[in-house]
XYZ file of C-alpha atoms in Angstrom:
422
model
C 68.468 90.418 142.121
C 71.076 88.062 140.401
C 71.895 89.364 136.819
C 71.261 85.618 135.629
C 67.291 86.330 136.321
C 67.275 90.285 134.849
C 66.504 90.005 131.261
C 68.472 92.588 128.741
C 65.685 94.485 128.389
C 66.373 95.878 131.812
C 68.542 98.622 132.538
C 69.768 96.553 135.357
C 71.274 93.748 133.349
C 73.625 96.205 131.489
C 76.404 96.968 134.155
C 79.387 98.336 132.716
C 80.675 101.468 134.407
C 81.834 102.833 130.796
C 78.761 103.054 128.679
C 77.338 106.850 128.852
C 76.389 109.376 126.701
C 79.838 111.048 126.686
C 82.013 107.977 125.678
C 79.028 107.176 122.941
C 79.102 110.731 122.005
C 83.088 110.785 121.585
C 82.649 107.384 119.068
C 80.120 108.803 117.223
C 81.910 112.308 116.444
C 84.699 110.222 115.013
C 82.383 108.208 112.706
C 81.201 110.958 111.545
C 83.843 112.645 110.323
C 85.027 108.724 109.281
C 82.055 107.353 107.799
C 81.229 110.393 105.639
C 84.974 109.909 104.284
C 84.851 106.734 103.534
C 81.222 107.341 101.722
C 82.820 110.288 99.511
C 85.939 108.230 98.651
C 83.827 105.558 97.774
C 81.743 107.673 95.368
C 84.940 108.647 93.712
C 85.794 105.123 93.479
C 82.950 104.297 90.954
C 83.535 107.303 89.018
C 86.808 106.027 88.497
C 85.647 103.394 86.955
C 83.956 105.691 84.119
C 80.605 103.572 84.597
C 78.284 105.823 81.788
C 81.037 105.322 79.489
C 80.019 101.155 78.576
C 78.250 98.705 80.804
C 80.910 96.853 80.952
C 82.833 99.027 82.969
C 79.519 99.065 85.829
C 78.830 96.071 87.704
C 76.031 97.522 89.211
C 72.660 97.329 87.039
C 69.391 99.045 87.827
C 71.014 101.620 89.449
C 68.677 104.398 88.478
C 69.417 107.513 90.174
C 71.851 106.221 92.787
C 74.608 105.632 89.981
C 74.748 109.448 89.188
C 78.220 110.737 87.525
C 79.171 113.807 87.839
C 82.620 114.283 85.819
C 85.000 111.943 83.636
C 87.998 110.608 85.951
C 90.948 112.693 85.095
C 94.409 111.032 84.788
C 96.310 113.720 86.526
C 97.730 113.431 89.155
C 98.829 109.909 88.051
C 98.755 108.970 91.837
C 95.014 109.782 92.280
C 93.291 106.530 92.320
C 95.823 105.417 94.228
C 95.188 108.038 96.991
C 91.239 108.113 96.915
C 91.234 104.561 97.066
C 94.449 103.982 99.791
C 92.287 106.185 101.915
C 89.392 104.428 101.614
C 90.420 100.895 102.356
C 92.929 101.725 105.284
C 90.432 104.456 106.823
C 87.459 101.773 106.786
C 89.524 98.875 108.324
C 91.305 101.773 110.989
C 87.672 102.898 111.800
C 86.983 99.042 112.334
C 87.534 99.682 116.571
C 86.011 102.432 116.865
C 82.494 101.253 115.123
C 83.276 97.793 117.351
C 83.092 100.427 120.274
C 80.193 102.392 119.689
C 77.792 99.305 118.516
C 78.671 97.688 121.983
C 78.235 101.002 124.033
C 74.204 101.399 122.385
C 73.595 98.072 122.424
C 71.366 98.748 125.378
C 69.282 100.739 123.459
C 68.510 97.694 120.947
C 66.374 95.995 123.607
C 64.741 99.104 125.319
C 60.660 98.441 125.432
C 58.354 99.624 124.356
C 60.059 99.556 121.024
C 58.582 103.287 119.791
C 57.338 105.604 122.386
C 56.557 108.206 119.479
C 57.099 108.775 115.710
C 60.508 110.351 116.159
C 61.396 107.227 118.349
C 60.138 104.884 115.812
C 62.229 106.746 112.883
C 65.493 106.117 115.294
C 64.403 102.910 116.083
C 64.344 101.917 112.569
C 67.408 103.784 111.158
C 69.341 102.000 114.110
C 68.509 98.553 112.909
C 69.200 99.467 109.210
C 72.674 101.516 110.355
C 74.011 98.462 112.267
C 72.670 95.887 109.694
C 74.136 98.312 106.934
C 77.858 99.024 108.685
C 78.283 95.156 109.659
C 77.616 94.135 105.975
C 79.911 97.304 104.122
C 82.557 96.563 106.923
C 82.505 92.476 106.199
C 82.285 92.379 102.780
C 84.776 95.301 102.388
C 87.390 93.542 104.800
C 86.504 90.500 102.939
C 87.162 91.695 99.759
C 90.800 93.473 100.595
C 91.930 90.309 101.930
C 90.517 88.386 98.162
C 88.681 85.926 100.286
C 85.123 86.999 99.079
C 82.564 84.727 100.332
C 79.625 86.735 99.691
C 77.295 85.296 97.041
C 76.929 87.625 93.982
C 79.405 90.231 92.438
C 80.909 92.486 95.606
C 80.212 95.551 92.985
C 76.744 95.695 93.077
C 75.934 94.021 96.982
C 78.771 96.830 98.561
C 77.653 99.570 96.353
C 73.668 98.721 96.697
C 74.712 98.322 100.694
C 76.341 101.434 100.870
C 73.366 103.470 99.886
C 71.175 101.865 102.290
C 73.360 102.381 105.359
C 74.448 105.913 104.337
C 70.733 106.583 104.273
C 70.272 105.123 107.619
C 73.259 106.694 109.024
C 72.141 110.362 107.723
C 68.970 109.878 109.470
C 70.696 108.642 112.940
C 72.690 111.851 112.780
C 70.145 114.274 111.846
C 68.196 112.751 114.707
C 71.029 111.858 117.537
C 73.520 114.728 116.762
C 72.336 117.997 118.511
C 72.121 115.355 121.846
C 75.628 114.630 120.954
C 76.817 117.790 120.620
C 75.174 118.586 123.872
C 76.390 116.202 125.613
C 79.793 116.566 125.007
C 79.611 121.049 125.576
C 77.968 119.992 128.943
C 80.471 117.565 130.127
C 83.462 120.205 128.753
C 81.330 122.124 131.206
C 81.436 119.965 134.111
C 78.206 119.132 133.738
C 76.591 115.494 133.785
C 75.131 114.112 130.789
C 71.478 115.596 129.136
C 70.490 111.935 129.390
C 71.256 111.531 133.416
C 69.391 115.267 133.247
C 66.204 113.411 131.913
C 67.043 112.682 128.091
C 65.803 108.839 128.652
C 65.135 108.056 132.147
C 63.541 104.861 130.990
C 66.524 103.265 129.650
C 69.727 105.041 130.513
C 73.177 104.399 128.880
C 74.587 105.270 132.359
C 73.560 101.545 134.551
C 71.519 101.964 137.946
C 73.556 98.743 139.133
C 77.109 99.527 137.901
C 79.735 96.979 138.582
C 83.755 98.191 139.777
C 85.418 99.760 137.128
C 88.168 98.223 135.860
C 89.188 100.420 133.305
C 87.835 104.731 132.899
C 86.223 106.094 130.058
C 89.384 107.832 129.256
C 91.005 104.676 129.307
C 88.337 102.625 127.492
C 88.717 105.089 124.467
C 92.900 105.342 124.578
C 92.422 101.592 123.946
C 89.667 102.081 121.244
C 92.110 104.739 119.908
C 95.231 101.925 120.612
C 93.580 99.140 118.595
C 92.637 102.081 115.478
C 96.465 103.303 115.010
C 97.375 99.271 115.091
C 95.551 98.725 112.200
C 96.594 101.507 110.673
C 99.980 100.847 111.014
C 99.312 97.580 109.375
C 97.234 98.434 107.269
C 98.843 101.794 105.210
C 101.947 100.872 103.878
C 100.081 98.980 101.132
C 99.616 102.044 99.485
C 102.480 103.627 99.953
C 106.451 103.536 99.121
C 109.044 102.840 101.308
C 109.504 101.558 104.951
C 105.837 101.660 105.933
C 105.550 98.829 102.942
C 106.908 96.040 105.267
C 104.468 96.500 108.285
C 101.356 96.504 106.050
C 100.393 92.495 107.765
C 96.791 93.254 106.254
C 97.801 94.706 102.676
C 95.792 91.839 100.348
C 96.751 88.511 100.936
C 96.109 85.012 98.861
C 97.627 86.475 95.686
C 100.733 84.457 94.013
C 103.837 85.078 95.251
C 105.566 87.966 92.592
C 108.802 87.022 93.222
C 111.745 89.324 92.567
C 113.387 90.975 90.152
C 111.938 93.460 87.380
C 108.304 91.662 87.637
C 108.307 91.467 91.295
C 105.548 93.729 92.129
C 102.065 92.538 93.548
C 99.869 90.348 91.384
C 95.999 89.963 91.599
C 94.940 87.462 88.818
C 97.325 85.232 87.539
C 97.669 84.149 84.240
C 96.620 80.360 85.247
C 93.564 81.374 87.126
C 92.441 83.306 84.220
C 92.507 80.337 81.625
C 96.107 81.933 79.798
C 97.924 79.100 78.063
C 101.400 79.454 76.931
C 100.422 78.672 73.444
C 98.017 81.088 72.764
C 100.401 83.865 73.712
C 103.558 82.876 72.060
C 104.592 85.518 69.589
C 104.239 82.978 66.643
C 100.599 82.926 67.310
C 99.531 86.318 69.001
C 98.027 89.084 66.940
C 96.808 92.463 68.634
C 93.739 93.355 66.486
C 92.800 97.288 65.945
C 89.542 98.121 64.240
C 88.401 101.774 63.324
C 87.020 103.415 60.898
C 90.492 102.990 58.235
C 89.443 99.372 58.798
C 91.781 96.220 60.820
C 95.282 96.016 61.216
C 96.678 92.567 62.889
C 100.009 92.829 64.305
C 102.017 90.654 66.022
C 104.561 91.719 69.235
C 107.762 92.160 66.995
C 105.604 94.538 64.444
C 104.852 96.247 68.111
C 108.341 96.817 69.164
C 108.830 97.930 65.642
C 106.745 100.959 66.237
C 108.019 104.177 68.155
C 108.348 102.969 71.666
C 107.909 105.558 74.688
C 108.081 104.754 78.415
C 106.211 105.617 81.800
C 106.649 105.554 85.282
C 102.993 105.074 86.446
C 101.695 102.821 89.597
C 99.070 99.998 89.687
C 96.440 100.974 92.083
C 93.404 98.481 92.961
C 90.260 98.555 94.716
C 91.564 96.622 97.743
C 93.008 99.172 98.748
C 96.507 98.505 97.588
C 99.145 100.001 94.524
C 102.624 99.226 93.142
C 105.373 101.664 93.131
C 105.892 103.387 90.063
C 107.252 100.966 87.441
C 108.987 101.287 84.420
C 106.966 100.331 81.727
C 107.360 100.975 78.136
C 105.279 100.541 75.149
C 103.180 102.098 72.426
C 101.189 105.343 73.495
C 97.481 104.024 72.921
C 96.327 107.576 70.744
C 99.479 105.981 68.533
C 97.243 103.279 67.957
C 94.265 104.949 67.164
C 96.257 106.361 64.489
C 96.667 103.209 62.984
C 93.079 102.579 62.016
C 92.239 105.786 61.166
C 92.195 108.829 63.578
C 94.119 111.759 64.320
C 96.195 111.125 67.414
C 95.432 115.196 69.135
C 91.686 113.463 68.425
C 91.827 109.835 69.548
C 88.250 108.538 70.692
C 87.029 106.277 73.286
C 88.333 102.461 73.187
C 87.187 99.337 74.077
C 89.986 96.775 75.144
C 89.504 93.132 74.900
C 91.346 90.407 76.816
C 92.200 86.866 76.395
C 91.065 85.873 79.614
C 87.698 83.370 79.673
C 87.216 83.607 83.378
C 86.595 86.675 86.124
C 85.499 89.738 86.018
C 86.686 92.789 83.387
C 87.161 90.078 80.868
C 86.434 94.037 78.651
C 87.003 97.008 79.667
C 86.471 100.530 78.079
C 88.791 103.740 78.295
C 87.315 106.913 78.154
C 89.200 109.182 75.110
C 91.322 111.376 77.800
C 92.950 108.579 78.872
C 93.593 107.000 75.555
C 94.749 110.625 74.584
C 97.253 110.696 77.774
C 100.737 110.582 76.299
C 101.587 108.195 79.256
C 98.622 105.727 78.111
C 100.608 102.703 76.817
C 99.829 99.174 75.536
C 102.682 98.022 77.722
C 105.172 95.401 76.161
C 107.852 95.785 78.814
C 108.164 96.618 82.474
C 111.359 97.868 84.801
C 113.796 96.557 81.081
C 112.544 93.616 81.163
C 109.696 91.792 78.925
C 105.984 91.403 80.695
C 105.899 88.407 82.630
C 102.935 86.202 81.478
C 101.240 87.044 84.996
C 101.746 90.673 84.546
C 100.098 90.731 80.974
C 102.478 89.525 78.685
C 102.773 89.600 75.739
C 100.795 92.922 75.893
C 98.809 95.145 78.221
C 97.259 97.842 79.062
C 98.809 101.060 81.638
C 96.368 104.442 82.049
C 97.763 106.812 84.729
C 95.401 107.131 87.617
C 92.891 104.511 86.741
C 92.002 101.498 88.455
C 93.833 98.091 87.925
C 90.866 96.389 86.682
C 90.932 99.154 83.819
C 94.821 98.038 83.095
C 94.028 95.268 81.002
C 95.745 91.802 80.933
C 96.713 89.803 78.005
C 95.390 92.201 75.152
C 93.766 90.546 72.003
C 91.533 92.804 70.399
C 91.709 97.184 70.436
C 88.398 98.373 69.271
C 88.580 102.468 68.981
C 85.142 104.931 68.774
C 82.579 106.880 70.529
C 80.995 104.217 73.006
């Protein structure tokens, strides 16, 4: 019978001579290990974020239960975010073939009638529609988000984080319900065996087609390219997290950002002082003012008063959530628990802060730092970077630098410094 006139809810219309429970078996192993990775690391991306400490640091309201915290984000190593979250981006867009791979070799399954033969059926049958729904939207709006061309409607905070639970849900009941076949399947073809499903697993709608077509390519082969296509992207994908030559082949580090230049500020910039609403005028030093409040009251000072004050220096990275980080920079500034000495506390016992920015437009407009960090001897309200004064794109005349937190917590453009328990 032609194939035009077999409908895909025929085993007969699916002819590929690679689908089969052992190549499906092999994929899913690897997501495994891969998906539950990127899930953990993702986990320890909100924490970094300290999102009990102020709800301006959360973007994702009504979280209930799902938002649970379970420790205050250290700042040693400084390099931390900038692992958890370099591991996380590059792993989820190297994983990219192999989830491409396994979706097409079950996609039989999607149209297999009738569509629940019993409850267990039904249970897989539903957790397989919410995995691929789930993984498609994480994956897109992830990828979309690294390269700053979010399309999505809504704040990418909330949608990936509220997304993430729902396919990790999904994805825990897949394996609890596919993984002994898998594991099966892969001892008995070790064995020399054929597959459990050829033994009778599903007779009614095989993976393996009745009417294969010539192989062009073996299952071997089929995953060497899977495998081919993963270390590709990882090799264009890593470098943006890391220093040295592995910098210049990173072709999908985050693109649409302005051009840094070179020199002392040339490092990577997100937001740019134009797209945030900065004007020249409000940040010249004959109008700026840093204001500090705490308890000993409000002290206004200008960026000459700053450099006036004891000045100490750090070599600390910026690490984002797309995925990518600086080098370690030279920046150099007044140590924030300094600060909180200024209105009123004890340095050894500086409290939590809330940091204000002169930016009108975008996210993290305020952010809040947890008191470790403002304690951190390396916690500066930057004034300079690599000898040279901030750039008005890279915060100047003043911002903020926390070892190991995430560059949405670094503050831009500082106006206001408002220290206590949050």
């Amino acid at each position: 019978m032609p194939r035009l006139h077999t409908p895909p809810t025929s085993p007969r219309f699916w002819r590929s001579p690679v689908r089969g429970p052992w190549f499906t078996s092999v994929l899913g192993v690897v997501l495994l290990g891969g998906i539950t990775a990127l899930f953990v690391t993702g986990l320890l991306s909100y924490a970094a974020y300290n999102p009990d400490l102020s709800p301006v640091n959360d973007k994702t309201p009504d979280k209930g239960l799902l938002g649970f915290y379970l420790f205050a984000w250290p700042t040693h190593p400084s390099w931390l975010y900038r692992l958890t979250q370099g591991v996380h981006v590059t792993l989820g867009i190297t994983l990219i073939p192999v989830l491409l791979a396994k979706l097409w070799s079950v996609v039989p399954k999607l149209f297999a009638l009738p569509p629940a033969r019993s409850l267990t059926h039904a249970l897989e049958r539903i957790s397989l529609l919410l995995l691929v729904g789930g993984v498609l939207f994480e994956f897109v709006t992830g990828v979309l988000n690294v390269q700053l061309d979010y399309l999505f409607p809504g704040s990418f905070y909330p949608l990936h984080f509220y997304g993430a639970w729902v396919f990790f849900a999904a994805f825990l009941v897949h394996v609890v319900l596919r993984a002994p076949a898998a594991v099966r399947n892969l001892r008995r073809m070790r064995a020399g065996e054929g597959p459990e499903e050829e033994a009778g697993g599903e007779p009614d709608f095989p993976l393996v087609s009745p009417r294969p077509a010539e192989p062009t390519v073996s299952r071997r082969g089929a995953l060497w390219f899977v495998g081919g296509g993963s270390l590709l992207l990882f090799g264009t994908t890593a470098g943006q997290s890391f220093d040295g030559p592995l910098r210049r082949t990173a072709l999908l580090a985050p693109h649409g950002g302005a051009d840094p230049g070179s020199g002392p500020g040339g490092f990577q910039i997100n937001k740019t002082a134009a797209s945030r609403g900065i004007s020249a005028r409000e940040t010249h030093e004959d109008v700026w003012r840093l204001v500090l409040t705490g308890p000993a009251g409000t002290v206004r000072l200008s960026r000459v008063e700053l450099l006036e004050l004891p000045l100490h220096s750090s070599a600390l990275p910026i690490a984002c959530v797309e995925g990518w980080s600086t080098g370690d920079q030279w920046w150099r500034g007044v140590r924030l628990r300094e600060l909180a000495v200024l209105v009123g506390y004890d340095g050894d016992a500086a409290p939590d802060v809330m940091v204000e920015s002169l930016q009108r437009r975008g996210a993290f407009r305020k952010a809040a730092l947890r008191s470790n960090q403002v304690r951190d001897p390396r916690s500066l309200l930057a004034l300079d970077v690599n000898g040279e004064p901030l750039t008005p794109d890279h915060g100047y005349p003043a911002r903020i630098i926390v070892p190991a937190a995430p560059g949405v917590l670094n503050t831009k453009w500082v106006a206001r410094m408002t220290f206590g328990d949050l």
